Short mmCIF file of C-alpha atoms in Angstrom, two decimals:
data_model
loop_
_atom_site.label_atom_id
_atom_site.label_comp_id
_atom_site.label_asym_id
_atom_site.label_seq_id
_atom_site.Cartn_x
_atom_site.Cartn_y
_atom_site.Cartn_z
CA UNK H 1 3.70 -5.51 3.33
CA UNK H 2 2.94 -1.87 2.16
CA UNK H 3 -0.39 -1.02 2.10
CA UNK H 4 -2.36 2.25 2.65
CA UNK H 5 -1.72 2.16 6.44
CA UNK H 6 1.85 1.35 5.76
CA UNK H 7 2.62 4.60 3.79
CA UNK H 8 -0.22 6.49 6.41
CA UNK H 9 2.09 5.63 9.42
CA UNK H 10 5.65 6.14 7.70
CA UNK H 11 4.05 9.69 6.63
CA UNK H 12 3.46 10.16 10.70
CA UNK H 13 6.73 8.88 11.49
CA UNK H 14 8.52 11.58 8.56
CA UNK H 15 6.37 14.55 10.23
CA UNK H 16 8.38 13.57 13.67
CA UNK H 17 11.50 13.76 11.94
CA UNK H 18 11.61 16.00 9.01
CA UNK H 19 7.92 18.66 9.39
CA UNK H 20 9.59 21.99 10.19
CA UNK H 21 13.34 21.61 8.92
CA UNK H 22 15.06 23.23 5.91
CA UNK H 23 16.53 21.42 3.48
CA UNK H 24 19.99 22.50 2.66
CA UNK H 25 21.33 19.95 -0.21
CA UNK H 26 19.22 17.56 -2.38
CA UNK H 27 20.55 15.18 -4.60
CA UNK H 28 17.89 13.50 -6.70
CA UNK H 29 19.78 10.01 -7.87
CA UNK H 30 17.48 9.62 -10.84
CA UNK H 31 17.85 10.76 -14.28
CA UNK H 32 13.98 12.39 -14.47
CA UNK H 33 15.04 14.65 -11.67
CA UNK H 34 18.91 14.84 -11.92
CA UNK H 35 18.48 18.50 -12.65
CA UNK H 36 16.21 19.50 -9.59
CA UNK H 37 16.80 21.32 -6.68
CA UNK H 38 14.75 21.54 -3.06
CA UNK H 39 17.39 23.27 -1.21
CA UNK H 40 15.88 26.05 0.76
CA UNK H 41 12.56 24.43 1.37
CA UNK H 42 11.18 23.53 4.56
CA UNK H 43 9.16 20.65 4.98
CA UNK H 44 5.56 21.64 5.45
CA UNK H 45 4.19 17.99 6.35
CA UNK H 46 3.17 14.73 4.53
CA UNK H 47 0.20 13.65 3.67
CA UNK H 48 -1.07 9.85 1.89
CA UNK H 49 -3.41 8.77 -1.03
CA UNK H 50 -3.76 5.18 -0.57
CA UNK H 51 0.10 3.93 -1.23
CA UNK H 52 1.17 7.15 -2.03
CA UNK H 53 3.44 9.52 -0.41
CA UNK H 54 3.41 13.10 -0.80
CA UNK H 55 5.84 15.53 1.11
CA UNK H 56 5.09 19.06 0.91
CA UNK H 57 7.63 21.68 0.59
CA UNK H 58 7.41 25.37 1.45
CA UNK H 59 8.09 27.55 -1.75
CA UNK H 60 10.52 29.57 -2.54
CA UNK H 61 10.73 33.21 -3.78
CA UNK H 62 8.94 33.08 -7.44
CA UNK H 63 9.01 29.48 -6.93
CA UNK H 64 5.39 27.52 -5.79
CA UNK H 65 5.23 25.36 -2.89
CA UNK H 66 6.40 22.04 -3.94
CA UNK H 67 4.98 18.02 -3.54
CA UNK H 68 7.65 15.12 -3.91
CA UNK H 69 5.28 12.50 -4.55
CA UNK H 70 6.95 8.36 -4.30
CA UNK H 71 5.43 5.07 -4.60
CA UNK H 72 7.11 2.25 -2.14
CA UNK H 73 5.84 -0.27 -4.10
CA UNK H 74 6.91 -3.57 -2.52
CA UNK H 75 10.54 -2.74 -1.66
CA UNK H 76 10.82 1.21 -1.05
CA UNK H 77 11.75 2.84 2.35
CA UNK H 78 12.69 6.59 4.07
CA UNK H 79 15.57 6.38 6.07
CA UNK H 80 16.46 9.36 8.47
CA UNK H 81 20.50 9.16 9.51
CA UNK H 82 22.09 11.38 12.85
CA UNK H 83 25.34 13.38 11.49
CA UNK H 84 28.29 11.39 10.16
CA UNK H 85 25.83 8.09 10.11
CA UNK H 86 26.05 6.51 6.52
CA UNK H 87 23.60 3.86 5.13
CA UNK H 88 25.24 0.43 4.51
CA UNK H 89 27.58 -0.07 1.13
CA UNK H 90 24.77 -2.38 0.24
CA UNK H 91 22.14 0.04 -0.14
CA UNK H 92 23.72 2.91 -1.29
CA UNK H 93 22.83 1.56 -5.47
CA UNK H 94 19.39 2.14 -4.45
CA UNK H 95 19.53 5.65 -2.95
CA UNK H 96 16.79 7.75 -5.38
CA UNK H 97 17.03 10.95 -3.21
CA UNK H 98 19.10 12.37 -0.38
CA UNK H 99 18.37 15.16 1.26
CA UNK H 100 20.45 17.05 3.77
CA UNK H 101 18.47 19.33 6.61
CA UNK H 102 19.37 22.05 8.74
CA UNK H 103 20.63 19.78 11.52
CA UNK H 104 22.99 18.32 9.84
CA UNK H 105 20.75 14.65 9.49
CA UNK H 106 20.52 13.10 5.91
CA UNK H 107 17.19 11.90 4.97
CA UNK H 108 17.46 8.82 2.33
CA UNK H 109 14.63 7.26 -0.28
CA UNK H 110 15.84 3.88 -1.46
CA UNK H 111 14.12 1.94 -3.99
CA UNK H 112 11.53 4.93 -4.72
CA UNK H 113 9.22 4.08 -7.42
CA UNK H 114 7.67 6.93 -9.44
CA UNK H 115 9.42 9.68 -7.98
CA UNK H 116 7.98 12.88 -9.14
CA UNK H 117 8.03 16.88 -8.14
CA UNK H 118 5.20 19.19 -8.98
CA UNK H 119 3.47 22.17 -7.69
CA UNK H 120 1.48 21.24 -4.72
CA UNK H 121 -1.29 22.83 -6.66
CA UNK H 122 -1.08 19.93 -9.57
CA UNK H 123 -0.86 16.70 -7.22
CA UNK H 124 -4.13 16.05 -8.28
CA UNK H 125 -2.45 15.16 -11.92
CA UNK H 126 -0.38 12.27 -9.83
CA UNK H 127 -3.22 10.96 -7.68
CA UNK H 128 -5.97 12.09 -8.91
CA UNK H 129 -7.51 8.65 -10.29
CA UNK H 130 -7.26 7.41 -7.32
CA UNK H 131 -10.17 6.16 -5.27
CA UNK H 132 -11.97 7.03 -1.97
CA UNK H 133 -9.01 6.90 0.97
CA UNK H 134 -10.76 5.64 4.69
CA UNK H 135 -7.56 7.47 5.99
CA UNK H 136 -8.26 10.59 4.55
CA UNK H 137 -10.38 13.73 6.18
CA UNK H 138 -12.13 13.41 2.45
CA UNK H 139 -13.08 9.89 2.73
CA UNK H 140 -16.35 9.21 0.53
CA UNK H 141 -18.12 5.85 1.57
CA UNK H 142 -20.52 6.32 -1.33
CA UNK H 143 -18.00 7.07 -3.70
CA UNK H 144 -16.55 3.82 -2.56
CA UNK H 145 -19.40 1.97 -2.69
CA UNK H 146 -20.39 2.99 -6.41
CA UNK H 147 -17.00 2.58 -7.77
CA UNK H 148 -16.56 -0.74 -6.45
CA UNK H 149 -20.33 -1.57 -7.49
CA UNK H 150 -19.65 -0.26 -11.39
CA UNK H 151 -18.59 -3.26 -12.47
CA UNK H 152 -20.75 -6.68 -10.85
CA UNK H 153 -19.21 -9.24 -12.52
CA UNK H 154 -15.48 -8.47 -11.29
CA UNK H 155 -14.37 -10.92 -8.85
CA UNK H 156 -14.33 -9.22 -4.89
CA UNK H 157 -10.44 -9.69 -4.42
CA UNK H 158 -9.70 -8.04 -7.81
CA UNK H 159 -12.17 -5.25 -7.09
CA UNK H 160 -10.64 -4.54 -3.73
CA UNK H 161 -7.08 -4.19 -4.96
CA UNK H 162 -8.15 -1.73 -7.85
CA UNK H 163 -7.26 1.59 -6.57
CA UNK H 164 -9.01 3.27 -8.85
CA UNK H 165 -12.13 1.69 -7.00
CA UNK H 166 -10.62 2.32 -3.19
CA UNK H 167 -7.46 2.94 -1.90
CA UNK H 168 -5.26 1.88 0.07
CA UNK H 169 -6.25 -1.80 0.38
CA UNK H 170 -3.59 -4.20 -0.69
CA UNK H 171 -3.34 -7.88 -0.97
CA UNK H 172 -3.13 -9.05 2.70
CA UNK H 173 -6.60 -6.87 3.11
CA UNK H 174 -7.90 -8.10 0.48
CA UNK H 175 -7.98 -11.39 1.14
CA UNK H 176 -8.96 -10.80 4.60
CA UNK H 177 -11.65 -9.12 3.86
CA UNK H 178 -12.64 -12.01 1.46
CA UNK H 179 -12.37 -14.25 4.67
CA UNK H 180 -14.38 -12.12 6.63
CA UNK H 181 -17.40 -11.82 4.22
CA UNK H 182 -17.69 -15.30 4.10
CA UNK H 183 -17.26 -15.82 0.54
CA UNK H 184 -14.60 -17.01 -2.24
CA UNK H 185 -11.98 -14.48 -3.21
CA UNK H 186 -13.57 -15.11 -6.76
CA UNK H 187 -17.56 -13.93 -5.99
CA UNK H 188 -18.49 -11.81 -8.24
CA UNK H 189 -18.58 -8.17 -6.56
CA UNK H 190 -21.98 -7.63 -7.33
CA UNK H 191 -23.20 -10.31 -4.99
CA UNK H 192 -21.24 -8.87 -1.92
CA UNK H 193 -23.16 -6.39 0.29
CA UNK H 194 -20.46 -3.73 -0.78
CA UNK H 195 -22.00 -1.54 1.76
CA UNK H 196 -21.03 -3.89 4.74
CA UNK H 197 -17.69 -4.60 2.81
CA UNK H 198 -16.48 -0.92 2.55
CA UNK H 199 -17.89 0.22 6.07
CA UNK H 200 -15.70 -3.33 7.80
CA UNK H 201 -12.71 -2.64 5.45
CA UNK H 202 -12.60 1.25 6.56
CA UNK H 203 -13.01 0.34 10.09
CA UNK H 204 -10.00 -2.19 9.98
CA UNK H 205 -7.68 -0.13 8.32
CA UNK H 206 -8.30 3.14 10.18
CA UNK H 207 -7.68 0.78 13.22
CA UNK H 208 -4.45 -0.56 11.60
CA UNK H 209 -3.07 2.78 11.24
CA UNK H 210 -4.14 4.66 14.39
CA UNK H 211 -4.15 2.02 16.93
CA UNK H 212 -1.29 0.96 19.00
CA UNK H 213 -0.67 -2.62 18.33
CA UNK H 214 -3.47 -3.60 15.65
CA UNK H 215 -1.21 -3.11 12.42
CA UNK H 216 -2.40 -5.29 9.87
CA UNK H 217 -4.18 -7.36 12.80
CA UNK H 218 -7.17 -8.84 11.54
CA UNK H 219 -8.19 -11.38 13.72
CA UNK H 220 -7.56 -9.49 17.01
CA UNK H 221 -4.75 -11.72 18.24
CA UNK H 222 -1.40 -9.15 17.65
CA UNK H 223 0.33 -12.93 18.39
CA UNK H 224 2.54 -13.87 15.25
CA UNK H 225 1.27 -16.60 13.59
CA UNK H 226 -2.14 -15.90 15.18
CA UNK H 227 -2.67 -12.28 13.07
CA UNK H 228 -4.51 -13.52 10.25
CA UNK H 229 -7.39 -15.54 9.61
CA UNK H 230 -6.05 -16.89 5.59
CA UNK H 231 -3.16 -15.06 5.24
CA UNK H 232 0.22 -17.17 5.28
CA UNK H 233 -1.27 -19.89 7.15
CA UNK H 234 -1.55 -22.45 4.05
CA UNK H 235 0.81 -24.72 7.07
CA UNK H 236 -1.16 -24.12 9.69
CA UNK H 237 -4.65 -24.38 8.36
CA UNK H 238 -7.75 -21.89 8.50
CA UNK H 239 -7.46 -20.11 12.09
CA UNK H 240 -11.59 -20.31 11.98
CA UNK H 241 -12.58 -24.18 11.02
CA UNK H 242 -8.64 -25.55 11.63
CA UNK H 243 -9.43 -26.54 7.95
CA UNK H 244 -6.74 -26.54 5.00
CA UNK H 245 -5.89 -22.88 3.59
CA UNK H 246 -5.73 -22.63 -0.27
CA UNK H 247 -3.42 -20.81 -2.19
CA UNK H 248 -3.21 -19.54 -5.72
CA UNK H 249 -0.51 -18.29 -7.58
CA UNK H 250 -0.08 -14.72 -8.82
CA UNK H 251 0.30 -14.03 -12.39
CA UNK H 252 3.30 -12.15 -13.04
CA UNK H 253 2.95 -8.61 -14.07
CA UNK H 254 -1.30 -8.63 -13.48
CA UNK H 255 -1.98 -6.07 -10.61
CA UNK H 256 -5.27 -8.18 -11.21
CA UNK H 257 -4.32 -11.44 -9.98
CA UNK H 258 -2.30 -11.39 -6.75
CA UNK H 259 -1.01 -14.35 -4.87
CA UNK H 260 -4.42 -15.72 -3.37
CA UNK H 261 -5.29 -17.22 0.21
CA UNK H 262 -8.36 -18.70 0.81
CA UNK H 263 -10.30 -21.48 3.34
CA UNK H 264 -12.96 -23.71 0.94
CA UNK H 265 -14.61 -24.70 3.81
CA UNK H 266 -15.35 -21.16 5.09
CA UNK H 267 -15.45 -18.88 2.25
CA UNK H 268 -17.79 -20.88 -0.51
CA UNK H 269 -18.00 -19.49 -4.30
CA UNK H 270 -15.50 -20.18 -7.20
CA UNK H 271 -12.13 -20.85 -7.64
CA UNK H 272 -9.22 -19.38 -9.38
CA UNK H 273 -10.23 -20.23 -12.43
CA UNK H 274 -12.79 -17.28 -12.28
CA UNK H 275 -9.33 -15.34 -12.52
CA UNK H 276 -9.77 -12.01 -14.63
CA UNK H 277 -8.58 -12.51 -18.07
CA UNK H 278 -6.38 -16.06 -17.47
CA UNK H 279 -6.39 -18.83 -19.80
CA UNK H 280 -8.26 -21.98 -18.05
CA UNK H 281 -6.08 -24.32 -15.91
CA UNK H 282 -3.15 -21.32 -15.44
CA UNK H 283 -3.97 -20.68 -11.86
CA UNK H 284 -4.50 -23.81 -10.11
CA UNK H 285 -4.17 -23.65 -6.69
CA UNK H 286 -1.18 -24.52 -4.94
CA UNK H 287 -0.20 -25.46 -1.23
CA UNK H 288 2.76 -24.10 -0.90
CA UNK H 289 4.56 -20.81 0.26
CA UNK H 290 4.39 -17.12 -2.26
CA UNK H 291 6.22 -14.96 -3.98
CA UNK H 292 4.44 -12.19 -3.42
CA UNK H 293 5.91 -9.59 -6.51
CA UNK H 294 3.28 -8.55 -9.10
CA UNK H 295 2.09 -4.76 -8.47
CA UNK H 296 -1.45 -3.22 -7.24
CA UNK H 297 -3.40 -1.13 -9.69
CA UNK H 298 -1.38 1.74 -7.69
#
């Protein structure tokens, strides 16, 4: 699932490929951008803010260097093709941006969300509400911990996913993270030690993205099925106490209210009907697989 190591490790994988070629065509397949134009450029690098991608282009004469910024989402991906290679008939509808470099390869975006180019100077205006990033050289612990500590009463699970708060946690850390602390996804944030919480949930990602083998491992098992402690195991029980695992449904549309994992026995506190602004008796829990679709706070 795409979370802030995710889009950190695709951005390492794109600097292999693409840091240090020109760009010779672009065809931006969306009607904001129809009109652009990147040819010329050489990609300078990428670079993440929490689930966002920014590739930076070289400028051009009386033209700035240049960000492409682009959201994954749940369903976006960067695909880099040899010469004479073609994506499948299947995908092609979803192609947002194709770009053609100096070797001949053809870098695709497919299902981009909020595509944008700006100055590199102005990507601030695209991610600048965006919290504290523990895979960032600017990473601001404090910051973290008094964003996420401005408002008490807002259940932990709900804090964590706010971007605004922290980035680059998304609903699979989430919920670990709730499983970890020992408490219901629901506990109010104010009665978490947020300064353990951010220092174990900066440590886990940073290993997610950097280490060989850990990505999104939480329990320290890379085995399938033996990954997480909560997460996707509502068959198989809680890894911890072997006890039944709890799910709640999202709420469509509410970055708030995410598809929920939980162990009663092990994480104590209230239920989903502590849910951020849902009418009583709408999110009973439910044993049975998700449909994981609603959006972050980006």
């Amino acid at each position: 699932m795409p979370e802030g190591d995710s889009v950190w490790k695709l951005a390492r994988r794109l600097d292999r490929q693409l840091a240090g070629h020109a760009v010779v065509r672009s065809d931006f397949r969306t009607p904001r951008l129809a009109t652009r134009d990147v040819a010329g450029r050489t990609v300078l690098g990428h670079d993440t803010h929490g689930k966002h991608l920014l590739t930076r282009l070289s400028g051009l004469a009386g033209s700035p260097a240049a960000t492409l910024h682009s959201h994954l989402r749940m369903d976006g991906s960067w695909s880099t093709l040899a010469p004479g290679k073609r994506l499948p008939g299947r995908v092609q509808p979803h192609v947002r941006l194709v770009l053609t470099l100096d070797d001949d390869r053809t870098v695709h975006g497919i299902r981009l969300h909020d595509l944008d180019l700006v100055p590199t100077d102005r990507e601030h205006d695209l991610v600048g509400h965006l919290g504290p990033d523990p895979l960032r050289e600017d990473w601001d612990a404090d910051e973290a911990v008094r964003r996420l500590r401005a408002d008490p009463a807002l259940p932990l699970v709900t804090a964590l996913l706010d971007q605004r708060r922290m980035a680059g946690l998304g609903n699979l850390w989430a919920n670990e993270l709730a499983f970890l602390v020992g408490v219901s996804p629901w506990t109010p944030i104010g009665d978490v030690d947020v300064e353990r919480l951010v220092g174990r949930a900066a440590t886990m990602l940073q290993h997610s993205a950097t280490v060989d083998g850990a990505y999104q491992v939480t329990t320290g098992s890379p085995v399938r099925g033996d990954d997480h402690w909560v997460v996707g195991r509502q068959r198989f029980g809680c890894r911890r106490c072997r006890g039944p695992v709890s799910t709640a449904e999202e709420v469509a549309g509410d970055a708030a209210n995410r598809f929920t994992w939980w162990c009663p026995a092990c994480q104590p506190g209230p239920g989903p009907e502590a849910r951020v602004g849902v009418r009583p008796g709408a999110a009973a829990a439910r044993p049975r697989r998700s449909s994981r679709s609603s959006r972050d706070r980006r």
